[in-house]
mmCIF file of N, CA, C and O in Angstrom:
data_model
loop_
_atom_site.group_PDB
_atom_site.id
_atom_site.type_symbol
_atom_site.label_atom_id
_atom_site.label_comp_id
_atom_site.label_asym_id
_atom_site.label_seq_id
_atom_site.Cartn_x
_atom_site.Cartn_y
_atom_site.Cartn_z
ATOM 1 N N MET A 1 -5.518 -89.057 232.086
ATOM 2 C CA MET A 1 -5.594 -88.171 230.824
ATOM 3 C C MET A 1 -6.654 -88.459 230.092
ATOM 4 O O MET A 1 -6.803 -90.014 229.659
ATOM 5 N N ARG A 2 -7.607 -88.171 229.634
ATOM 6 C CA ARG A 2 -8.714 -88.333 228.947
ATOM 7 C C ARG A 2 -8.753 -88.366 227.301
ATOM 8 O O ARG A 2 -7.830 -87.821 226.452
ATOM 9 N N THR A 3 -9.008 -89.507 226.793
ATOM 10 C CA THR A 3 -8.961 -89.837 225.510
ATOM 11 C C THR A 3 -9.877 -89.249 224.765
ATOM 12 O O THR A 3 -11.038 -89.188 225.347
ATOM 13 N N ARG A 4 -9.454 -88.580 223.252
ATOM 14 C CA ARG A 4 -10.601 -88.439 222.715
ATOM 15 C C ARG A 4 -11.015 -89.614 221.796
ATOM 16 O O ARG A 4 -10.233 -90.391 221.030
ATOM 17 N N SER A 5 -12.773 -89.500 221.335
ATOM 18 C CA SER A 5 -12.780 -90.749 220.469
ATOM 19 C C SER A 5 -12.798 -89.823 219.214
ATOM 20 O O SER A 5 -12.526 -88.667 218.736
ATOM 21 N N PRO A 6 -12.913 -90.722 218.048
ATOM 22 C CA PRO A 6 -12.820 -90.433 216.510
ATOM 23 C C PRO A 6 -13.502 -89.818 216.060
ATOM 24 O O PRO A 6 -12.605 -89.280 215.615
ATOM 25 N N THR A 7 -14.755 -89.431 216.422
ATOM 26 C CA THR A 7 -15.557 -88.607 216.010
ATOM 27 C C THR A 7 -14.618 -87.166 216.707
ATOM 28 O O THR A 7 -14.855 -86.080 215.795
ATOM 29 N N SER A 8 -14.458 -87.186 218.078
ATOM 30 C CA SER A 8 -14.277 -85.771 218.511
ATOM 31 C C SER A 8 -12.863 -85.342 217.727
ATOM 32 O O SER A 8 -12.722 -84.107 217.549
ATOM 33 N N LEU A 9 -11.960 -86.678 217.210
ATOM 34 C CA LEU A 9 -10.689 -85.887 216.783
ATOM 35 C C LEU A 9 -11.046 -85.415 215.054
ATOM 36 O O LEU A 9 -10.208 -84.479 214.853
ATOM 37 N N ALA A 10 -12.246 -86.119 214.631
ATOM 38 C CA ALA A 10 -12.308 -85.829 213.149
ATOM 39 C C ALA A 10 -13.074 -84.222 213.088
ATOM 40 O O ALA A 10 -12.723 -83.695 212.267
ATOM 41 N N SER A 11 -13.812 -84.216 214.196
ATOM 42 C CA SER A 11 -14.186 -82.483 214.377
ATOM 43 C C SER A 11 -13.316 -81.399 214.244
ATOM 44 O O SER A 11 -13.514 -80.684 214.189
ATOM 45 N N VAL A 12 -12.181 -81.660 215.315
ATOM 46 C CA VAL A 12 -11.111 -80.920 215.798
ATOM 47 C C VAL A 12 -10.663 -80.729 214.360
ATOM 48 O O VAL A 12 -10.250 -79.425 213.956
ATOM 49 N N ASP A 13 -10.200 -81.455 213.339
ATOM 50 C CA ASP A 13 -9.210 -81.850 212.188
ATOM 51 C C ASP A 13 -10.342 -80.829 211.020
ATOM 52 O O ASP A 13 -9.688 -79.678 210.323
ATOM 53 N N TYR A 14 -11.333 -80.974 211.270
ATOM 54 C CA TYR A 14 -12.136 -80.570 210.334
ATOM 55 C C TYR A 14 -12.396 -78.760 210.503
ATOM 56 O O TYR A 14 -12.345 -78.104 209.664
ATOM 57 N N THR A 15 -12.953 -78.587 211.848
ATOM 58 C CA THR A 15 -12.772 -77.119 212.203
ATOM 59 C C THR A 15 -11.513 -76.565 212.034
ATOM 60 O O THR A 15 -11.377 -75.379 211.300
ATOM 61 N N ALA A 16 -10.110 -77.253 212.209
ATOM 62 C CA ALA A 16 -8.839 -76.645 212.057
ATOM 63 C C ALA A 16 -8.964 -76.642 210.376
ATOM 64 O O ALA A 16 -8.361 -75.227 210.164
ATOM 65 N N ARG A 17 -9.396 -77.769 209.544
ATOM 66 C CA ARG A 17 -9.123 -77.421 208.288
ATOM 67 C C ARG A 17 -9.886 -76.182 207.724
ATOM 68 O O ARG A 17 -9.461 -75.346 207.116
ATOM 69 N N PHE A 18 -10.637 -75.789 208.308
ATOM 70 C CA PHE A 18 -11.801 -75.116 208.386
ATOM 71 C C PHE A 18 -11.566 -73.408 208.472
ATOM 72 O O PHE A 18 -11.675 -72.916 207.570
ATOM 73 N N LEU A 19 -10.837 -73.479 209.638
ATOM 74 C CA LEU A 19 -9.879 -71.988 210.026
ATOM 75 C C LEU A 19 -8.652 -72.103 208.923
ATOM 76 O O LEU A 19 -9.021 -70.603 208.398
ATOM 77 N N GLN A 20 -8.227 -72.596 208.706
ATOM 78 C CA GLN A 20 -7.160 -72.506 207.190
ATOM 79 C C GLN A 20 -7.661 -71.810 206.242
ATOM 80 O O GLN A 20 -7.369 -71.254 205.778
ATOM 81 N N GLU A 21 -8.653 -72.474 205.680
ATOM 82 C CA GLU A 21 -9.226 -72.784 204.523
ATOM 83 C C GLU A 21 -10.287 -71.678 204.331
ATOM 84 O O GLU A 21 -10.002 -70.632 203.409
ATOM 85 N N GLU A 22 -11.065 -71.190 205.127
ATOM 86 C CA GLU A 22 -11.804 -70.258 205.081
ATOM 87 C C GLU A 22 -11.596 -68.905 205.792
ATOM 88 O O GLU A 22 -12.583 -67.994 205.455
ATOM 89 N N VAL A 23 -10.605 -68.830 206.315
ATOM 90 C CA VAL A 23 -10.514 -67.566 207.218
ATOM 91 C C VAL A 23 -8.660 -66.929 207.364
ATOM 92 O O VAL A 23 -8.520 -66.161 206.651
ATOM 93 N N LEU A 24 -8.378 -68.288 208.098
ATOM 94 C CA LEU A 24 -6.581 -67.523 207.899
ATOM 95 C C LEU A 24 -5.861 -67.382 206.038
ATOM 96 O O LEU A 24 -5.396 -66.306 206.332
ATOM 97 N N ARG A 25 -6.176 -67.965 205.152
ATOM 98 C CA ARG A 25 -5.643 -67.744 204.033
ATOM 99 C C ARG A 25 -6.334 -66.401 202.887
ATOM 100 O O ARG A 25 -5.441 -66.160 202.530
ATOM 101 N N HIS A 26 -7.217 -66.445 203.945
ATOM 102 C CA HIS A 26 -7.641 -64.801 203.249
ATOM 103 C C HIS A 26 -7.562 -63.607 203.902
ATOM 104 O O HIS A 26 -7.625 -62.583 204.236
ATOM 105 N N LEU A 27 -6.354 -63.672 204.857
ATOM 106 C CA LEU A 27 -5.746 -62.293 205.569
ATOM 107 C C LEU A 27 -4.797 -62.040 205.208
ATOM 108 O O LEU A 27 -3.742 -62.689 204.482
ATOM 109 N N PRO A 28 -4.170 -60.816 205.150
ATOM 110 C CA PRO A 28 -3.229 -60.282 204.813
ATOM 111 C C PRO A 28 -1.895 -61.161 205.818
ATOM 112 O O PRO A 28 -2.294 -61.223 206.611
ATOM 113 N N ASN A 29 -0.747 -61.215 205.376
ATOM 114 C CA ASN A 29 0.464 -61.236 205.588
ATOM 115 C C ASN A 29 0.524 -60.686 206.965
ATOM 116 O O ASN A 29 0.869 -61.398 208.094
ATOM 117 N N GLU A 30 0.543 -59.638 206.835
ATOM 118 C CA GLU A 30 0.771 -58.729 208.320
ATOM 119 C C GLU A 30 -0.285 -59.494 209.267
ATOM 120 O O GLU A 30 0.063 -59.300 210.582
ATOM 121 N N LEU A 31 -1.510 -59.802 209.409
ATOM 122 C CA LEU A 31 -2.049 -59.942 210.029
ATOM 123 C C LEU A 31 -2.091 -61.149 210.364
ATOM 124 O O LEU A 31 -1.949 -61.778 211.699
ATOM 125 N N LEU A 32 -1.832 -62.285 209.587
ATOM 126 C CA LEU A 32 -1.447 -63.424 210.039
ATOM 127 C C LEU A 32 -0.604 -63.639 210.737
ATOM 128 O O LEU A 32 -0.212 -64.444 211.514
ATOM 129 N N SER A 33 0.748 -62.875 210.347
ATOM 130 C CA SER A 33 2.055 -63.417 211.468
ATOM 131 C C SER A 33 1.479 -62.891 212.633
ATOM 132 O O SER A 33 1.762 -63.414 213.662
ATOM 133 N N PHE A 34 0.851 -61.924 212.670
ATOM 134 C CA PHE A 34 0.174 -60.915 214.039
ATOM 135 C C PHE A 34 -0.826 -61.933 214.960
ATOM 136 O O PHE A 34 0.037 -62.309 216.268
ATOM 137 N N LEU A 35 -1.226 -62.608 214.370
ATOM 138 C CA LEU A 35 -2.181 -63.620 214.605
ATOM 139 C C LEU A 35 -1.166 -64.657 215.323
ATOM 140 O O LEU A 35 -1.397 -65.893 216.637
ATOM 141 N N GLU A 36 -0.308 -65.697 214.561
ATOM 142 C CA GLU A 36 0.855 -66.312 214.789
ATOM 143 C C GLU A 36 1.448 -66.136 215.836
ATOM 144 O O GLU A 36 1.276 -67.044 217.069
ATOM 145 N N ARG A 37 2.084 -64.711 215.881
ATOM 146 C CA ARG A 37 3.027 -64.628 217.107
ATOM 147 C C ARG A 37 2.245 -64.128 218.500
ATOM 148 O O ARG A 37 3.005 -64.435 219.589
ATOM 149 N N THR A 38 1.053 -64.065 218.342
ATOM 150 C CA THR A 38 0.081 -63.756 219.724
ATOM 151 C C THR A 38 -0.311 -64.984 220.273
ATOM 152 O O THR A 38 -1.142 -64.940 221.111
ATOM 153 N N SER A 39 -0.566 -65.682 219.392
ATOM 154 C CA SER A 39 -0.973 -67.334 219.405
ATOM 155 C C SER A 39 -0.607 -67.939 220.904
ATOM 156 O O SER A 39 -1.114 -68.889 221.316
ATOM 157 N N VAL A 40 0.735 -67.593 221.122
ATOM 158 C CA VAL A 40 1.900 -68.069 221.997
ATOM 159 C C VAL A 40 1.192 -68.062 223.633
ATOM 160 O O VAL A 40 1.794 -68.565 224.326
ATOM 161 N N VAL A 41 0.420 -67.428 223.779
ATOM 162 C CA VAL A 41 -0.076 -66.782 224.980
ATOM 163 C C VAL A 41 -1.884 -66.966 224.905
ATOM 164 O O VAL A 41 -2.290 -66.858 224.330
ATOM 165 N N ASN A 42 -2.358 -67.038 226.139
ATOM 166 C CA ASN A 42 -3.729 -67.453 226.133
ATOM 167 C C ASN A 42 -4.639 -66.065 226.322
ATOM 168 O O ASN A 42 -5.347 -66.003 225.678
ATOM 169 N N THR A 43 -3.764 -65.107 226.626
ATOM 170 C CA THR A 43 -4.551 -63.780 226.756
ATOM 171 C C THR A 43 -3.663 -62.778 226.410
ATOM 172 O O THR A 43 -2.206 -62.819 226.741
ATOM 173 N N PHE A 44 -3.960 -61.753 226.238
ATOM 174 C CA PHE A 44 -3.028 -60.393 225.784
ATOM 175 C C PHE A 44 -3.679 -59.173 225.914
ATOM 176 O O PHE A 44 -5.072 -59.140 225.906
ATOM 177 N N ASP A 45 -2.911 -58.338 226.042
ATOM 178 C CA ASP A 45 -3.311 -56.560 225.291
ATOM 179 C C ASP A 45 -2.587 -56.024 224.428
ATOM 180 O O ASP A 45 -1.185 -56.809 223.966
ATOM 181 N N GLY A 46 -2.746 -55.128 224.144
ATOM 182 C CA GLY A 46 -2.243 -54.121 223.014
ATOM 183 C C GLY A 46 -0.760 -54.253 223.441
ATOM 184 O O GLY A 46 0.175 -54.457 222.434
ATOM 185 N N GLU A 47 -0.373 -53.670 224.787
ATOM 186 C CA GLU A 47 1.330 -53.665 224.973
ATOM 187 C C GLU A 47 2.049 -55.081 224.543
ATOM 188 O O GLU A 47 2.860 -55.080 223.892
ATOM 189 N N LEU A 48 1.341 -56.312 225.378
ATOM 190 C CA LEU A 48 2.368 -57.740 224.922
ATOM 191 C C LEU A 48 1.991 -57.723 223.559
ATOM 192 O O LEU A 48 3.360 -58.629 223.203
ATOM 193 N N ALA A 49 0.899 -57.625 222.777
ATOM 194 C CA ALA A 49 1.080 -57.985 221.487
ATOM 195 C C ALA A 49 1.700 -57.584 220.791
ATOM 196 O O ALA A 49 2.230 -57.980 219.919
ATOM 197 N N VAL A 50 2.326 -55.946 221.052
ATOM 198 C CA VAL A 50 3.579 -55.644 220.672
ATOM 199 C C VAL A 50 4.917 -56.474 220.477
ATOM 200 O O VAL A 50 5.740 -56.399 219.785
ATOM 201 N N LYS A 51 4.957 -56.629 221.904
ATOM 202 C CA LYS A 51 6.007 -57.308 222.200
ATOM 203 C C LYS A 51 6.139 -58.651 221.256
ATOM 204 O O LYS A 51 7.493 -59.097 221.051
ATOM 205 N N LEU A 52 5.232 -59.231 221.766
ATOM 206 C CA LEU A 52 5.015 -60.834 221.044
ATOM 207 C C LEU A 52 5.330 -60.341 219.208
ATOM 208 O O LEU A 52 5.733 -61.165 218.558
ATOM 209 N N SER A 53 4.934 -59.770 218.758
ATOM 210 C CA SER A 53 4.548 -59.423 217.254
ATOM 211 C C SER A 53 5.735 -58.763 216.731
ATOM 212 O O SER A 53 5.883 -58.899 215.486
ATOM 213 N N GLY A 54 6.576 -58.120 217.648
ATOM 214 C CA GLY A 54 7.395 -57.184 217.197
ATOM 215 C C GLY A 54 6.802 -55.812 216.113
ATOM 216 O O GLY A 54 7.144 -55.253 215.372
ATOM 217 N N GLN A 55 5.292 -55.385 216.232
ATOM 218 C CA GLN A 55 4.717 -54.663 215.275
ATOM 219 C C GLN A 55 3.875 -53.407 216.202
ATOM 220 O O GLN A 55 2.819 -53.710 217.247
ATOM 221 N N SER A 56 4.550 -52.584 216.142
ATOM 222 C CA SER A 56 3.964 -51.426 216.718
ATOM 223 C C SER A 56 2.362 -50.893 216.414
ATOM 224 O O SER A 56 1.974 -50.095 217.525
ATOM 225 N N ASN A 57 2.232 -51.456 215.567
ATOM 226 C CA ASN A 57 0.698 -51.260 215.096
ATOM 227 C C ASN A 57 0.127 -51.936 215.952
ATOM 228 O O ASN A 57 -1.313 -52.053 215.613
ATOM 229 N N ALA A 58 0.257 -52.905 216.852
ATOM 230 C CA ALA A 58 -0.425 -53.864 217.165
ATOM 231 C C ALA A 58 -1.873 -53.740 217.864
ATOM 232 O O ALA A 58 -3.115 -54.489 217.542
ATOM 233 N N PRO A 59 -1.960 -52.294 218.603
ATOM 234 C CA PRO A 59 -3.745 -52.364 218.932
ATOM 235 C C PRO A 59 -4.626 -51.685 217.532
ATOM 236 O O PRO A 59 -5.608 -52.189 218.019
ATOM 237 N N ARG A 60 -4.303 -51.452 216.771
ATOM 238 C CA ARG A 60 -4.812 -51.108 215.156
ATOM 239 C C ARG A 60 -5.043 -52.202 214.666
ATOM 240 O O ARG A 60 -6.461 -52.691 214.246
ATOM 241 N N LEU A 61 -4.117 -53.472 214.437
ATOM 242 C CA LEU A 61 -4.290 -54.683 214.468
ATOM 243 C C LEU A 61 -5.855 -55.356 215.084
ATOM 244 O O LEU A 61 -6.256 -55.936 214.396
ATOM 245 N N ILE A 62 -5.191 -55.360 216.125
ATOM 246 C CA ILE A 62 -6.389 -55.882 217.514
ATOM 247 C C ILE A 62 -7.869 -55.472 216.941
ATOM 248 O O ILE A 62 -8.623 -56.076 216.558
ATOM 249 N N GLN A 63 -7.864 -54.394 216.567
ATOM 250 C CA GLN A 63 -9.295 -53.439 216.154
ATOM 251 C C GLN A 63 -9.866 -54.106 214.680
ATOM 252 O O GLN A 63 -10.611 -54.474 214.624
ATOM 253 N N GLN A 64 -8.553 -54.622 214.011
ATOM 254 C CA GLN A 64 -8.841 -54.759 212.468
ATOM 255 C C GLN A 64 -9.796 -56.335 212.503
ATOM 256 O O GLN A 64 -10.480 -56.233 211.590
ATOM 257 N N LEU A 65 -9.048 -56.977 213.477
ATOM 258 C CA LEU A 65 -9.442 -57.980 213.534
ATOM 259 C C LEU A 65 -10.341 -58.261 214.133
ATOM 260 O O LEU A 65 -11.714 -59.020 213.855
ATOM 261 N N GLN A 66 -11.062 -57.062 215.260
ATOM 262 C CA GLN A 66 -12.530 -57.087 215.547
ATOM 263 C C GLN A 66 -13.421 -57.044 215.134
ATOM 264 O O GLN A 66 -14.448 -57.313 214.546
ATOM 265 N N SER A 67 -12.876 -55.896 214.112
ATOM 266 C CA SER A 67 -13.884 -55.783 212.973
ATOM 267 C C SER A 67 -14.066 -56.591 211.896
ATOM 268 O O SER A 67 -15.341 -56.283 211.521
ATOM 269 N N GLN A 68 -13.637 -57.197 211.858
ATOM 270 C CA GLN A 68 -13.355 -58.423 210.835
ATOM 271 C C GLN A 68 -13.923 -59.747 211.138
ATOM 272 O O GLN A 68 -14.290 -60.725 210.754
ATOM 273 N N ASP A 69 -14.397 -59.705 212.558
ATOM 274 C CA ASP A 69 -14.762 -60.529 213.137
ATOM 275 C C ASP A 69 -14.147 -62.055 212.796
ATOM 276 O O ASP A 69 -14.713 -63.391 212.711
ATOM 277 N N VAL A 70 -12.792 -62.193 213.373
ATOM 278 C CA VAL A 70 -11.781 -63.228 213.155
ATOM 279 C C VAL A 70 -11.861 -63.903 214.707
ATOM 280 O O VAL A 70 -10.415 -63.739 215.387
ATOM 281 N N PHE A 71 -13.118 -64.340 215.493
ATOM 282 C CA PHE A 71 -12.422 -64.800 216.592
ATOM 283 C C PHE A 71 -11.792 -64.500 217.572
ATOM 284 O O PHE A 71 -10.885 -65.323 218.121
ATOM 285 N N ILE A 72 -11.643 -63.159 217.770
ATOM 286 C CA ILE A 72 -11.120 -62.369 218.975
ATOM 287 C C ILE A 72 -12.052 -62.088 219.688
ATOM 288 O O ILE A 72 -12.968 -61.312 219.479
ATOM 289 N N GLN A 73 -11.736 -62.396 221.380
ATOM 290 C CA GLN A 73 -12.437 -62.184 222.233
ATOM 291 C C GLN A 73 -12.386 -60.761 223.075
ATOM 292 O O GLN A 73 -10.590 -61.302 223.354
ATOM 293 N N GLN A 74 -12.928 -60.454 223.429
ATOM 294 C CA GLN A 74 -12.423 -58.935 224.420
ATOM 295 C C GLN A 74 -13.252 -59.224 225.911
ATOM 296 O O GLN A 74 -14.312 -59.055 225.847
ATOM 297 N N ARG A 75 -12.682 -59.327 227.009
ATOM 298 C CA ARG A 75 -12.878 -60.007 228.486
ATOM 299 C C ARG A 75 -12.798 -58.148 228.989
ATOM 300 O O ARG A 75 -11.879 -58.186 229.716
ATOM 301 N N CYS A 76 -13.894 -57.635 228.747
ATOM 302 C CA CYS A 76 -14.012 -56.481 229.843
ATOM 303 C C CYS A 76 -13.696 -56.362 231.198
ATOM 304 O O CYS A 76 -14.194 -57.659 231.664
ATOM 305 N N GLY A 77 -12.638 -55.186 231.785
ATOM 306 C CA GLY A 77 -12.366 -55.382 233.272
ATOM 307 C C GLY A 77 -11.221 -56.255 233.505
ATOM 308 O O GLY A 77 -10.823 -56.482 234.446
ATOM 309 N N GLU A 78 -10.715 -57.491 232.570
ATOM 310 C CA GLU A 78 -9.447 -57.743 232.649
ATOM 311 C C GLU A 78 -8.345 -57.248 232.227
ATOM 312 O O GLU A 78 -7.973 -56.621 231.505
ATOM 313 N N ARG A 79 -7.193 -57.715 233.102
ATOM 314 C CA ARG A 79 -5.678 -57.075 233.341
ATOM 315 C C ARG A 79 -5.563 -57.272 231.161
ATOM 316 O O ARG A 79 -4.502 -56.217 230.766
ATOM 317 N N LEU A 80 -5.687 -58.131 231.160
ATOM 318 C CA LEU A 80 -5.208 -58.970 229.610
ATOM 319 C C LEU A 80 -6.146 -58.974 228.777
ATOM 320 O O LEU A 80 -6.877 -60.440 229.295
ATOM 321 N N PRO A 81 -7.048 -58.365 228.531
ATOM 322 C CA PRO A 81 -8.317 -58.331 227.914
ATOM 323 C C PRO A 81 -9.016 -59.344 226.641
ATOM 324 O O PRO A 81 -9.831 -59.963 226.201
ATOM 325 N N TYR A 82 -7.955 -59.497 225.701
ATOM 326 C CA TYR A 82 -8.065 -60.406 224.669
ATOM 327 C C TYR A 82 -7.638 -61.811 224.638
ATOM 328 O O TYR A 82 -6.491 -61.724 224.862
ATOM 329 N N SER A 83 -8.416 -62.318 223.997
ATOM 330 C CA SER A 83 -8.135 -63.908 223.827
ATOM 331 C C SER A 83 -8.476 -64.131 222.247
ATOM 332 O O SER A 83 -9.636 -63.607 221.754
ATOM 333 N N TYR A 84 -7.736 -65.533 221.384
ATOM 334 C CA TYR A 84 -8.707 -66.270 220.545
ATOM 335 C C TYR A 84 -9.661 -67.281 220.922
ATOM 336 O O TYR A 84 -9.582 -68.117 222.108
ATOM 337 N N HIS A 85 -10.818 -67.507 220.003
ATOM 338 C CA HIS A 85 -10.988 -68.521 220.107
ATOM 339 C C HIS A 85 -10.222 -69.749 220.568
ATOM 340 O O HIS A 85 -9.469 -69.908 219.698
ATOM 341 N N PRO A 86 -10.503 -70.476 221.165
ATOM 342 C CA PRO A 86 -9.397 -72.025 221.529
ATOM 343 C C PRO A 86 -8.978 -72.552 220.223
ATOM 344 O O PRO A 86 -8.112 -73.080 220.124
ATOM 345 N N MET A 87 -10.142 -72.856 219.323
ATOM 346 C CA MET A 87 -9.650 -73.685 218.596
ATOM 347 C C MET A 87 -8.908 -72.752 217.327
ATOM 348 O O MET A 87 -7.780 -73.525 216.499
ATOM 349 N N LEU A 88 -9.206 -71.534 217.427
ATOM 350 C CA LEU A 88 -8.761 -70.605 216.448
ATOM 351 C C LEU A 88 -6.766 -70.353 216.781
ATOM 352 O O LEU A 88 -6.085 -70.888 216.307
ATOM 353 N N ARG A 89 -6.551 -70.390 218.139
ATOM 354 C CA ARG A 89 -5.736 -70.555 219.059
ATOM 355 C C ARG A 89 -4.554 -71.297 218.534
ATOM 356 O O ARG A 89 -3.567 -71.775 218.493
ATOM 357 N N ARG A 90 -5.191 -72.965 218.785
ATOM 358 C CA ARG A 90 -4.816 -74.002 218.526
ATOM 359 C C ARG A 90 -4.000 -74.643 216.976
ATOM 360 O O ARG A 90 -2.974 -74.533 216.709
ATOM 361 N N THR A 91 -4.754 -74.311 216.251
ATOM 362 C CA THR A 91 -4.734 -73.992 214.677
ATOM 363 C C THR A 91 -3.631 -73.251 214.583
ATOM 364 O O THR A 91 -2.190 -73.389 213.603
ATOM 365 N N LEU A 92 -3.747 -71.870 214.983
ATOM 366 C CA LEU A 92 -2.433 -70.582 214.697
ATOM 367 C C LEU A 92 -1.283 -71.517 215.632
ATOM 368 O O LEU A 92 -0.324 -71.152 214.517
ATOM 369 N N TYR A 93 -1.506 -71.710 216.715
ATOM 370 C CA TYR A 93 -0.123 -72.133 217.564
ATOM 371 C C TYR A 93 0.722 -73.486 216.776
ATOM 372 O O TYR A 93 1.959 -73.945 216.701
ATOM 373 N N GLN A 94 -0.292 -74.461 216.253
ATOM 374 C CA GLN A 94 0.221 -75.409 215.394
ATOM 375 C C GLN A 94 1.163 -75.207 214.156
ATOM 376 O O GLN A 94 1.892 -75.703 213.500
ATOM 377 N N ARG A 95 0.415 -74.156 213.180
ATOM 378 C CA ARG A 95 1.221 -73.788 212.132
ATOM 379 C C ARG A 95 2.546 -72.790 212.366
ATOM 380 O O ARG A 95 3.523 -72.772 211.904
ATOM 381 N N LEU A 96 2.725 -72.523 213.876
ATOM 382 C CA LEU A 96 4.143 -71.962 214.384
ATOM 383 C C LEU A 96 5.243 -73.331 214.685
ATOM 384 O O LEU A 96 6.575 -72.828 214.352
ATOM 385 N N ARG A 97 4.497 -74.457 214.449
ATOM 386 C CA ARG A 97 5.509 -75.866 214.907
ATOM 387 C C ARG A 97 6.052 -76.305 213.773
ATOM 388 O O ARG A 97 6.033 -76.239 212.902
#
């Protein structure tokens, strides 16, 4: 297992703090809950997002996140086309713990 240097650990912490303070805290609770619940998988589609989040309007929420540039990536041609930036996903997943 590779050990991270103190510098790289500090930059991971800084990035997570930035995401918390500048991105996540400004989102409505509905979107934040959606992000947290869908962060448990690497990739997803609208149907899986509905199941994970319990929100029937998940496809609309995905579009809303995309229009707000909230670090969601769409990979065209993939069976599960959506994913979050790895640092965002990590930050969201840690919030669930």
